[in-house]
Tab-separated table of C-alpha atoms in Angstrom:
chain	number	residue	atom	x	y	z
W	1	UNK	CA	31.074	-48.734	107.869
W	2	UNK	CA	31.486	-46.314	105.220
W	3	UNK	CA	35.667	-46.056	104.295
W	4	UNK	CA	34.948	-43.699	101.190
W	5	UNK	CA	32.407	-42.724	99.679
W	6	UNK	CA	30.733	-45.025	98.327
W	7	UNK	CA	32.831	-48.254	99.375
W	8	UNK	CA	31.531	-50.494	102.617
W	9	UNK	CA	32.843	-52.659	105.064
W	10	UNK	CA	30.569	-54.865	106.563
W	11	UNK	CA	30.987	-57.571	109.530
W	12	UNK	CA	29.535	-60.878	108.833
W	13	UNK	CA	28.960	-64.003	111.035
W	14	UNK	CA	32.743	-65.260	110.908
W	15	UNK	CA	33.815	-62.910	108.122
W	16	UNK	CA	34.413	-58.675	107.164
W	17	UNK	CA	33.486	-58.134	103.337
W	18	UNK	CA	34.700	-55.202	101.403
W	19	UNK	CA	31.730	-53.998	99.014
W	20	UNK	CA	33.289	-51.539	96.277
W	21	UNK	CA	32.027	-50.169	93.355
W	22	UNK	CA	34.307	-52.812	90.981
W	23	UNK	CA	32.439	-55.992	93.603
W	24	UNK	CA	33.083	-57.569	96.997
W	25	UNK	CA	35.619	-59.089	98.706
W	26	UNK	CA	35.570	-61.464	101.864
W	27	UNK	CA	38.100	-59.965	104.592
W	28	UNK	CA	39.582	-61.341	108.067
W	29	UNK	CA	40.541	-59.683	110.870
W	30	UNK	CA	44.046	-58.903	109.922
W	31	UNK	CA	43.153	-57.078	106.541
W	32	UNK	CA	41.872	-53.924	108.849
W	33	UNK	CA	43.320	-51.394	110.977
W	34	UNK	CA	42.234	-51.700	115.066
W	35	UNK	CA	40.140	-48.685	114.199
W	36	UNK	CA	38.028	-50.680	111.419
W	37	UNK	CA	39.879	-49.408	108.158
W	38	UNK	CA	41.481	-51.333	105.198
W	39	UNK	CA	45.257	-51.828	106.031
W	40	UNK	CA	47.541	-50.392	103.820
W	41	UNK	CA	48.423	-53.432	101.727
W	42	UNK	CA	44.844	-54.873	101.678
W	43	UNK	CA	43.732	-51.593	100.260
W	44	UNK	CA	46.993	-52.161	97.392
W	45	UNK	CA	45.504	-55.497	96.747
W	46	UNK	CA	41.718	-54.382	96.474
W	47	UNK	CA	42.907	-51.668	94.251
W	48	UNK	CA	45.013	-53.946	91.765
W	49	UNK	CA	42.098	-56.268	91.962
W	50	UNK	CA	39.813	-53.746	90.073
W	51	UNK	CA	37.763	-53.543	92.983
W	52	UNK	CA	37.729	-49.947	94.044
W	53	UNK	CA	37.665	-48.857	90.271
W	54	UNK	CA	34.236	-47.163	89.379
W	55	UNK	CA	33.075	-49.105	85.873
W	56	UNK	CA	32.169	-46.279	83.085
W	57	UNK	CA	29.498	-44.924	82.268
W	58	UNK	CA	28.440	-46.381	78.767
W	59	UNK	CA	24.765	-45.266	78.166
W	60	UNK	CA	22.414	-42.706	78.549
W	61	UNK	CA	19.551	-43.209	81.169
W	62	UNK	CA	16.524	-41.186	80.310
W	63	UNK	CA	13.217	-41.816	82.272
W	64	UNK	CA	10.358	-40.636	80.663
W	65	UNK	CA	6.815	-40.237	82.570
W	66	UNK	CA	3.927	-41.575	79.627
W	67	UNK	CA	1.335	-40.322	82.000
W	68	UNK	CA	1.094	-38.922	85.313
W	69	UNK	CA	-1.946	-40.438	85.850
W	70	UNK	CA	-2.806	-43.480	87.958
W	71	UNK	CA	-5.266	-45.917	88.206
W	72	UNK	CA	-4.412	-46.958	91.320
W	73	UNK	CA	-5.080	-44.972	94.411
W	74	UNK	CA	-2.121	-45.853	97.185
W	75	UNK	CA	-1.912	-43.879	99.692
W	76	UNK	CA	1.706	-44.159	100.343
W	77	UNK	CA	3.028	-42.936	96.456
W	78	UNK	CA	4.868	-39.814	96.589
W	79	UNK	CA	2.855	-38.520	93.749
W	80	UNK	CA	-0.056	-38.126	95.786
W	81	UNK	CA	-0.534	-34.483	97.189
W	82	UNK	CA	-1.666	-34.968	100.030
W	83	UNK	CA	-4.113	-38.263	101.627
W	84	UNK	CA	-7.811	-39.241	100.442
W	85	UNK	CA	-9.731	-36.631	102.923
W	86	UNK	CA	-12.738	-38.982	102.687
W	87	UNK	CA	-10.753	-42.254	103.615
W	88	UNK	CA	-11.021	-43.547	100.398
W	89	UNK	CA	-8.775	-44.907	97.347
W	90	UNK	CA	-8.434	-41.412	95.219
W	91	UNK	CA	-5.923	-39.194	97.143
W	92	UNK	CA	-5.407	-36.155	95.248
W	93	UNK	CA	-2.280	-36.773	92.552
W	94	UNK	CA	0.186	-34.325	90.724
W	95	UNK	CA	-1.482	-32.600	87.585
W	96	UNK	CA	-2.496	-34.484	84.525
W	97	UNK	CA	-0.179	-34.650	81.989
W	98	UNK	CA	-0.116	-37.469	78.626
W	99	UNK	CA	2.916	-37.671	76.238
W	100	UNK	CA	2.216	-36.763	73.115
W	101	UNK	CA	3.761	-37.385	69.628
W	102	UNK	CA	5.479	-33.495	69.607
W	103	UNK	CA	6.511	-34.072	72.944
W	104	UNK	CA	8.611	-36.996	72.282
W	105	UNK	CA	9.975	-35.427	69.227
W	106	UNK	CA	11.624	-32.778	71.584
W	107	UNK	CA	12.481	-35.203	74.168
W	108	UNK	CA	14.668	-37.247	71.682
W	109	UNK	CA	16.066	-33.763	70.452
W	110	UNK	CA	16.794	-33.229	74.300
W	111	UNK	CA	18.349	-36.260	74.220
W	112	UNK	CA	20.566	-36.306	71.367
W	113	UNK	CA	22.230	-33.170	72.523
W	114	UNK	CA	23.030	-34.519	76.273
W	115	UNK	CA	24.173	-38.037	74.344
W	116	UNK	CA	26.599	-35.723	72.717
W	117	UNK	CA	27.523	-33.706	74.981
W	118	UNK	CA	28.141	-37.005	77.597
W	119	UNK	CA	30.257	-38.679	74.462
W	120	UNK	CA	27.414	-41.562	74.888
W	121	UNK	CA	26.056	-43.571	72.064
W	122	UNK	CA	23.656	-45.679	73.361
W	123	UNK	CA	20.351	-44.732	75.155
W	124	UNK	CA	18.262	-46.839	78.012
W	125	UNK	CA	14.798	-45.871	78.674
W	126	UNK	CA	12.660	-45.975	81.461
W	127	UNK	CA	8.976	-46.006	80.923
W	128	UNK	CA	7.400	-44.508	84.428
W	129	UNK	CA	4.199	-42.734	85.025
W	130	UNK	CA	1.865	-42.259	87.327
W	131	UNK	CA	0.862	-45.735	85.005
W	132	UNK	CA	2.676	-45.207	82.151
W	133	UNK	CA	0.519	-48.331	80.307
W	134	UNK	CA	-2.209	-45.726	80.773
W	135	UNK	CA	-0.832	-44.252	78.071
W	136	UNK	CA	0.314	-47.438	75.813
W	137	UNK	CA	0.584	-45.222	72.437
W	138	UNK	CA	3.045	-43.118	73.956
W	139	UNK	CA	4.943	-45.939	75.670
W	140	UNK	CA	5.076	-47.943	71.804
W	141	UNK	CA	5.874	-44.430	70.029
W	142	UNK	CA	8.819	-43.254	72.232
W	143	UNK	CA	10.357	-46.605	72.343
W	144	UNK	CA	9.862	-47.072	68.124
W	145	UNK	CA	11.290	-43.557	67.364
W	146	UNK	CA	13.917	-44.055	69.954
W	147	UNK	CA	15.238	-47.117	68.074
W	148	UNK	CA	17.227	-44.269	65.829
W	149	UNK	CA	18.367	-42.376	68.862
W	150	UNK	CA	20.660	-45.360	70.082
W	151	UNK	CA	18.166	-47.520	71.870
W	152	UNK	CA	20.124	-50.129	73.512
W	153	UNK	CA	17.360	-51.465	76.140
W	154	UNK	CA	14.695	-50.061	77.916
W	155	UNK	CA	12.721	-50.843	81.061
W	156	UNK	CA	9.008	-50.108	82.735
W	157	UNK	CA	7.822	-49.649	86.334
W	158	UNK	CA	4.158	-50.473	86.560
W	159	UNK	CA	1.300	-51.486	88.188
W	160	UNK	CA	0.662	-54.070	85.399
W	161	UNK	CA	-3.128	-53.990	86.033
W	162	UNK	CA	-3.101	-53.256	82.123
W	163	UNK	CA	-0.844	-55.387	80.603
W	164	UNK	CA	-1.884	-57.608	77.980
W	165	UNK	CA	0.154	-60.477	76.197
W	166	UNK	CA	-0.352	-57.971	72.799
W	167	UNK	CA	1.170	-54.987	74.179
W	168	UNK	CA	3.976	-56.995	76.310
W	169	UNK	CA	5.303	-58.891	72.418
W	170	UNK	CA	4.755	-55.531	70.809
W	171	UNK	CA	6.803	-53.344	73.790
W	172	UNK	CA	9.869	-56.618	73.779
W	173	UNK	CA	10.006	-55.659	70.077
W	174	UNK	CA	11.178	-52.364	70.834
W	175	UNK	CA	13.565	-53.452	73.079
W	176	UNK	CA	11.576	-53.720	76.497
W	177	UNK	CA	14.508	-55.648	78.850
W	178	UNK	CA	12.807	-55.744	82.487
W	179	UNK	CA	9.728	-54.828	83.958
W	180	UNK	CA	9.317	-53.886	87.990
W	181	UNK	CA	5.744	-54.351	89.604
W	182	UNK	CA	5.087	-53.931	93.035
W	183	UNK	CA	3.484	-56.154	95.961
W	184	UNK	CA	2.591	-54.886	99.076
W	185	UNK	CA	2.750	-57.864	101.021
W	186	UNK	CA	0.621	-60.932	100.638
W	187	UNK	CA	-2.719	-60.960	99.034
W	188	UNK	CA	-5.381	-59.844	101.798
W	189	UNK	CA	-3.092	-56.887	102.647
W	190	UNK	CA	-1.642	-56.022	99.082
W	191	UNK	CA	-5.539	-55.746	98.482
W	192	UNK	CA	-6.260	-53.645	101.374
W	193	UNK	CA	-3.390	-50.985	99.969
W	194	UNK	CA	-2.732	-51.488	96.447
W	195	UNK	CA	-6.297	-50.836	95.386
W	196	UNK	CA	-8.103	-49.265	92.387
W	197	UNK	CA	-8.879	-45.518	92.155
W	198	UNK	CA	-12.363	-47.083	91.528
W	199	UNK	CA	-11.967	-49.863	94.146
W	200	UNK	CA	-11.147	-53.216	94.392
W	201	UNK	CA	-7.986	-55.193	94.860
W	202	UNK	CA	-5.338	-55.899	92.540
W	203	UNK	CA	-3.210	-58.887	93.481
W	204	UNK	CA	-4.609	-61.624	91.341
W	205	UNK	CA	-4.661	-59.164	88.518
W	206	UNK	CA	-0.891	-58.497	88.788
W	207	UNK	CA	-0.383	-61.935	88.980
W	208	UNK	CA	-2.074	-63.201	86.176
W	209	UNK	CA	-0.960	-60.598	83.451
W	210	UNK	CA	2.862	-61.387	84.961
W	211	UNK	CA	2.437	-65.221	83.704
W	212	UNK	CA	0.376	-64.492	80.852
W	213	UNK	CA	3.245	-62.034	79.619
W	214	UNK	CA	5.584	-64.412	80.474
W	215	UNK	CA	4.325	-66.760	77.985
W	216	UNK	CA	4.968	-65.279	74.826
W	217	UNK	CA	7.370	-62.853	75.919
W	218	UNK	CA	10.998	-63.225	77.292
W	219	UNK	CA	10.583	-60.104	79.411
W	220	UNK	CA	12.273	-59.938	83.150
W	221	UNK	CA	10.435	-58.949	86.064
W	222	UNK	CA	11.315	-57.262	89.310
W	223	UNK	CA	8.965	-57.640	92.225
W	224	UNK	CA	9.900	-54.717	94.968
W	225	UNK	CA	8.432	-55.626	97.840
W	226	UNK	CA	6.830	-52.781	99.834
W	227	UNK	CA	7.271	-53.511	103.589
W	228	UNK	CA	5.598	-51.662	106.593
W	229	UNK	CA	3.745	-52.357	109.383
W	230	UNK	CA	0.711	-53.487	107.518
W	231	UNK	CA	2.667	-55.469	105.328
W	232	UNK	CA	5.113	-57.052	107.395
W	233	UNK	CA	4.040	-60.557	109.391
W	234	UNK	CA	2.713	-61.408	105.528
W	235	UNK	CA	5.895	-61.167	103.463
W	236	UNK	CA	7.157	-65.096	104.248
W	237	UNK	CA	4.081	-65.809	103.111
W	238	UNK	CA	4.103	-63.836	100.002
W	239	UNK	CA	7.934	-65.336	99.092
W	240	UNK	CA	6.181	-68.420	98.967
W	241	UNK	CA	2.858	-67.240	97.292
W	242	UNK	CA	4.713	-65.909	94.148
W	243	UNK	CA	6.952	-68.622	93.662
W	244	UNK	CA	4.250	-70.746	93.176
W	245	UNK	CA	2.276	-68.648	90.690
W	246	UNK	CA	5.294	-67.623	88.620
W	247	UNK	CA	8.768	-68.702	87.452
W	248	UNK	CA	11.164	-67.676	89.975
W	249	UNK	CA	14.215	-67.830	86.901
W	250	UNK	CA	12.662	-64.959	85.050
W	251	UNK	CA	12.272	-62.977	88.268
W	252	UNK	CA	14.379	-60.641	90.560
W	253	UNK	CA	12.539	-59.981	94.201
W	254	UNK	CA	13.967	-56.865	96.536
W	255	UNK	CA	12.306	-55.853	99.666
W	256	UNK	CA	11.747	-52.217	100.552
W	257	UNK	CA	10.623	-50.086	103.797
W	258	UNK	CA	7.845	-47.589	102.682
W	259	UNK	CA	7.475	-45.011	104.245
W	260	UNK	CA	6.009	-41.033	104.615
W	261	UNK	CA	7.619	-38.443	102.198
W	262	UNK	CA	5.356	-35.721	103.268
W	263	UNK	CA	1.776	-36.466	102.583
W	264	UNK	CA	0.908	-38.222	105.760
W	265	UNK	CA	1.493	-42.443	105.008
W	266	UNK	CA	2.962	-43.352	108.782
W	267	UNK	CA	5.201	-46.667	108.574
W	268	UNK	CA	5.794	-47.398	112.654
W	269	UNK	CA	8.691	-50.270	110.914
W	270	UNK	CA	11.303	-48.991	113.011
W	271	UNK	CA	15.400	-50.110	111.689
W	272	UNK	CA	15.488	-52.425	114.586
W	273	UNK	CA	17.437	-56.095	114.661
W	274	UNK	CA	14.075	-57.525	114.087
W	275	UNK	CA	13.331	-55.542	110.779
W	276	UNK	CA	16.788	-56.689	109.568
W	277	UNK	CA	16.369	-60.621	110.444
W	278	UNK	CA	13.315	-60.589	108.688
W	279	UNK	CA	14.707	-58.576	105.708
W	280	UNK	CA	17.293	-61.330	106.125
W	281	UNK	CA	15.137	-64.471	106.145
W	282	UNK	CA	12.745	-63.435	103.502
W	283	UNK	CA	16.049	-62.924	101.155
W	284	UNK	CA	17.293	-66.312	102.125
W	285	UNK	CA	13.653	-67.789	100.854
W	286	UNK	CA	13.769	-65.936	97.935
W	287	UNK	CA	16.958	-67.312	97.113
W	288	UNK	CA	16.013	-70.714	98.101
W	289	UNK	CA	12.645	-70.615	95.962
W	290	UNK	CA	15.274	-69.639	92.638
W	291	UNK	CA	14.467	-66.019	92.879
W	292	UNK	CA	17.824	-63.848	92.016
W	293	UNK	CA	17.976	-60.796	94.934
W	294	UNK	CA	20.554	-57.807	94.142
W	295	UNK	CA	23.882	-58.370	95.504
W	296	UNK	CA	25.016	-55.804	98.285
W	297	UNK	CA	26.735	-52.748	96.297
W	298	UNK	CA	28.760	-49.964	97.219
W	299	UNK	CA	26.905	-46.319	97.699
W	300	UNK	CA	27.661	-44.930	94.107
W	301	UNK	CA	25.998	-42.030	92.381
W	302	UNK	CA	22.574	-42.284	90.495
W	303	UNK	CA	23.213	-42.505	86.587
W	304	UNK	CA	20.220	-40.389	85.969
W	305	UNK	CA	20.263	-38.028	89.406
W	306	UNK	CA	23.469	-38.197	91.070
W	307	UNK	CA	25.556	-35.911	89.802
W	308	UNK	CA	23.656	-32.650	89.908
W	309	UNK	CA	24.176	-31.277	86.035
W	310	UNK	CA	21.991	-34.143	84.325
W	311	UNK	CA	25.143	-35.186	82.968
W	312	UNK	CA	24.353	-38.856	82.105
W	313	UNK	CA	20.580	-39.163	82.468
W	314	UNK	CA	17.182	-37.123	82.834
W	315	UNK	CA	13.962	-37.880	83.651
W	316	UNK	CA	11.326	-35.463	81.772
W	317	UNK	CA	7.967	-35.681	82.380
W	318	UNK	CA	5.026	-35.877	79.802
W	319	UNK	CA	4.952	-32.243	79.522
W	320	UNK	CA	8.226	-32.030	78.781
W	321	UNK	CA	9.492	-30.721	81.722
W	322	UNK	CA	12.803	-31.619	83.430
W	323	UNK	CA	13.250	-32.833	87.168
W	324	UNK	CA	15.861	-33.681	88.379
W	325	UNK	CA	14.574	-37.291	89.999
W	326	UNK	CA	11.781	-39.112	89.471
W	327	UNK	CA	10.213	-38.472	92.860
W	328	UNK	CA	9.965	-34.228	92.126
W	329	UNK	CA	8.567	-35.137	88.616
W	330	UNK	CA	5.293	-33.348	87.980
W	331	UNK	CA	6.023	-31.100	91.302
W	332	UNK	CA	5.122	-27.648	90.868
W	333	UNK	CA	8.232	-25.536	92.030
W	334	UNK	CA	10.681	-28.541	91.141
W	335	UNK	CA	11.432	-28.012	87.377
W	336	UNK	CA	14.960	-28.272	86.990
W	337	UNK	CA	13.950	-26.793	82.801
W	338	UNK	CA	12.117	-28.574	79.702
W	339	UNK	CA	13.204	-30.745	77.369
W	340	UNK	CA	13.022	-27.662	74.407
W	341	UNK	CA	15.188	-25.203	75.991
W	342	UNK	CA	17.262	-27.515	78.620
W	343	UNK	CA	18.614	-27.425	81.941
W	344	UNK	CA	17.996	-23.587	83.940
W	345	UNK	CA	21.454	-22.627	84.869
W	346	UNK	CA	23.061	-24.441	88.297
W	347	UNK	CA	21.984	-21.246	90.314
W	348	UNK	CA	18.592	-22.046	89.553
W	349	UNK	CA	18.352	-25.582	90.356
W	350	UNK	CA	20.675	-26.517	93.156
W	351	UNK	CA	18.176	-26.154	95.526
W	352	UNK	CA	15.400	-28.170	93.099
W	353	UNK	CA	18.027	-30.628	92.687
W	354	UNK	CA	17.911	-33.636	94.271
W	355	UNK	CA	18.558	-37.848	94.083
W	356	UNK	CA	17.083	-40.787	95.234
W	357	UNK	CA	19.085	-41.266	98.140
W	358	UNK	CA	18.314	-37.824	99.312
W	359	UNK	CA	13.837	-39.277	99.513
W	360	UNK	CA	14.073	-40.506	102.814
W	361	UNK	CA	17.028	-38.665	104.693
W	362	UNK	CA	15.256	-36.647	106.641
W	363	UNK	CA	12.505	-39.281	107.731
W	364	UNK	CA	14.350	-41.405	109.715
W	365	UNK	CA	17.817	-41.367	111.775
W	366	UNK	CA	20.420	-41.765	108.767
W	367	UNK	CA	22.982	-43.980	111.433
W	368	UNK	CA	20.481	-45.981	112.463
W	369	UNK	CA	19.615	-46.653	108.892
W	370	UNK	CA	22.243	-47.031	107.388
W	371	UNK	CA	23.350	-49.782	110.079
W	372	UNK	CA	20.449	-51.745	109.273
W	373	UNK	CA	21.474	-51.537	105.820
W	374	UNK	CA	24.635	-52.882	106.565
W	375	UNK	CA	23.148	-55.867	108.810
W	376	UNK	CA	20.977	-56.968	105.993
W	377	UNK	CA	23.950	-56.882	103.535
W	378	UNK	CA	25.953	-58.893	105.871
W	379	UNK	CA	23.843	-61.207	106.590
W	380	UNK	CA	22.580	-62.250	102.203
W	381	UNK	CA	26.528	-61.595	101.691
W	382	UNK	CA	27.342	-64.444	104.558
W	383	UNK	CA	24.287	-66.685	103.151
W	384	UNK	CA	25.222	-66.494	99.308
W	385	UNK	CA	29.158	-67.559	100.983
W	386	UNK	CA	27.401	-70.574	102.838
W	387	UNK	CA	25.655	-71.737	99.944
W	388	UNK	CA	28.656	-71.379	97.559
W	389	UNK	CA	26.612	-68.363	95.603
W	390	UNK	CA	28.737	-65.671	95.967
């Protein structure tokens, strides 16, 4: 139940919890109203607690696309244009573009300006693509020149099919944090889906450069894990598979419905109290195996697309030009400017403007949704309270 907004309250087994933006808080029945709000001195308390307080923004968040291309050929990624006519693994994909040493040069400019303007002096990078490793120069380039820009940390999503031991020390040098891979579902089916443009599964591959890297480097990894029909019944299995293979400490796990965002990937995963127990018990097994899993959070605007003016973050593409997200990057029609002249003026873009939580609204019913949201919260925030986590 939303009470602001970005702040939840959520009914547990024997518990309510309060999740704010400043943490949560475990509530009883007499802290809310009949009609399901904070009472008046809970809400004092909560406040003087720091836990409705919003923490600062202290960095800028720039995501930069190395290359728009992909070697992998997944027919659910919203880069694709439309689906592989010829049922195979290359489904047309947003133009080519590859960042180039003059690019970055006027993407740090960019950024030095919006650091300014923000009052920010320290910079986080994400490295995104298509594969951004595709494109390892520009990936080792950005990050090096960046270091006099107010690098603080930066971070990758990739495929990781690339990744070498080498190029994992060299990209920790520069300050690479975290890196997020995905898995879409357990082995047979991850290799069914996740496939090579040029064929051939990719599990083992992941895998292997994840421990490999994880040897000589001190790097974090996130595993999202994708979750759809063809994915589902294989997920407890999957908990289990990469616990095994890797070291649970170094790794965060999340679990995420994928789904159609207009190029014709159906998910039939419905937001049903099935979905959510499983969401529910593979979070519990994560837990259990020594994986960390994100902590339920209150709705809060995206750093780098949530506000609408750019105003702490950007993501520019390898081109140069500006979006406003990282889904629209590379979309003809959704330039929100370029990195050498900035953002077009607000009558330009509001319409091209828009955040991650705005990719899936109109795909599924947003109550419905959002209450299965809320069960799975409820349910890790009443496990983490039983295990004496939280």
């Amino acid at each position: 139940m939303n009470v602001s907004s970005g702040e939840r309250i959520l009914k547990g087994a024997k518990n309510w919890w309060f999740v704010g933006p400043g943490g949560v808080a475990r509530l009883r029945a007499r802290h809310l109203t009949p009609g399901g709000a904070l009472q008046p001195g809970t809400e004092r308390r909560l406040r003087e607690s720091g836990l409705l307080t919003t923490a600062p923004v202290t960095a800028y968040s720039l995501t930069v696309l190395t290359s728009t291309d992909c070697n992998l050929g997944c027919g659910y990624c919203f880069q694709n244009t439309s689906q592989d006519t010829a049922g195979g693994s290359r489904p047309p994909r947003i133009a080519h573009a590859r960042l180039t040493p003059e690019t970055v040069t006027s993407i740090l400019r960019f950024t030095d300006r919006q650091m300014a303007a923000a009052g920010l002096d320290k910079l986080k990078i994400l490295l995104f693509g298509g594969e951004p490793l595709l494109n390892p120069r520009g990936c080792v380039e950005l990050l090096s020149r960046a270091v006099g820009h107010g690098l603080a940390s930066a971070s990758m999503i990739s495929n990781l099919t690339l990744l070498t031991p080498s190029l994992a020390r060299r990209l920790e040098e520069l300050r690479l944090k975290s890196v997020q891979v995905t898995f879409d579902g357990d082995r047979d089916d991850h290799d069914r889906i996740r496939v090579r443009r040029s064929h051939g599964g990719t599990f083992d591959t992941i895998v292997r450069n994840i421990a490999r890297a994880s040897e000589v480097t001190s790097i974090r990894w996130t595993l999202r894990v994708n979750v759809s029909h063809h994915t589902f019944r294989g997920v407890d299995a999957l908990v289990d598979r990469l616990a095994a293979a890797l070291d649970p400490s170094r790794c965060g796990i999340y679990f995420a419905q994928v789904g159609d965002v207009g190029i014709g990937y159906a998910n039939d995963l419905t937001p049903t109290g099935e979905l959510a127990a499983g969401f529910a018990r593979w979070q519990r097994s994560a837990l259990d195996h020594g994986f960390s899993v994100s902590r339920p959070r209150a709705h809060l605007p995206c750093a780098t697309c949530g506000y609408g003016d750019g105003r702490y973050g950007a993501v520019a593409n390898a081109d140069g030009t500006l979006s406003s997200c990282w889904e629209t990057a590379g979309k003809p029609g959704w330039e929100v400017g370029s990195v050498a002249e900035g953002y077009l003026p607000g009558a330009q873009t509001r319409e091209r403007w828009i955040s991650c939580a705005d990719l899936y609204r109109n795909q599924q019913d947003e109550r419905a949704l959002a209450a299965f949201r809320d069960a799975v919260d409820a349910a890790l925030l009443d496990h983490l309270d039983e295990t004496g986590r939280l």
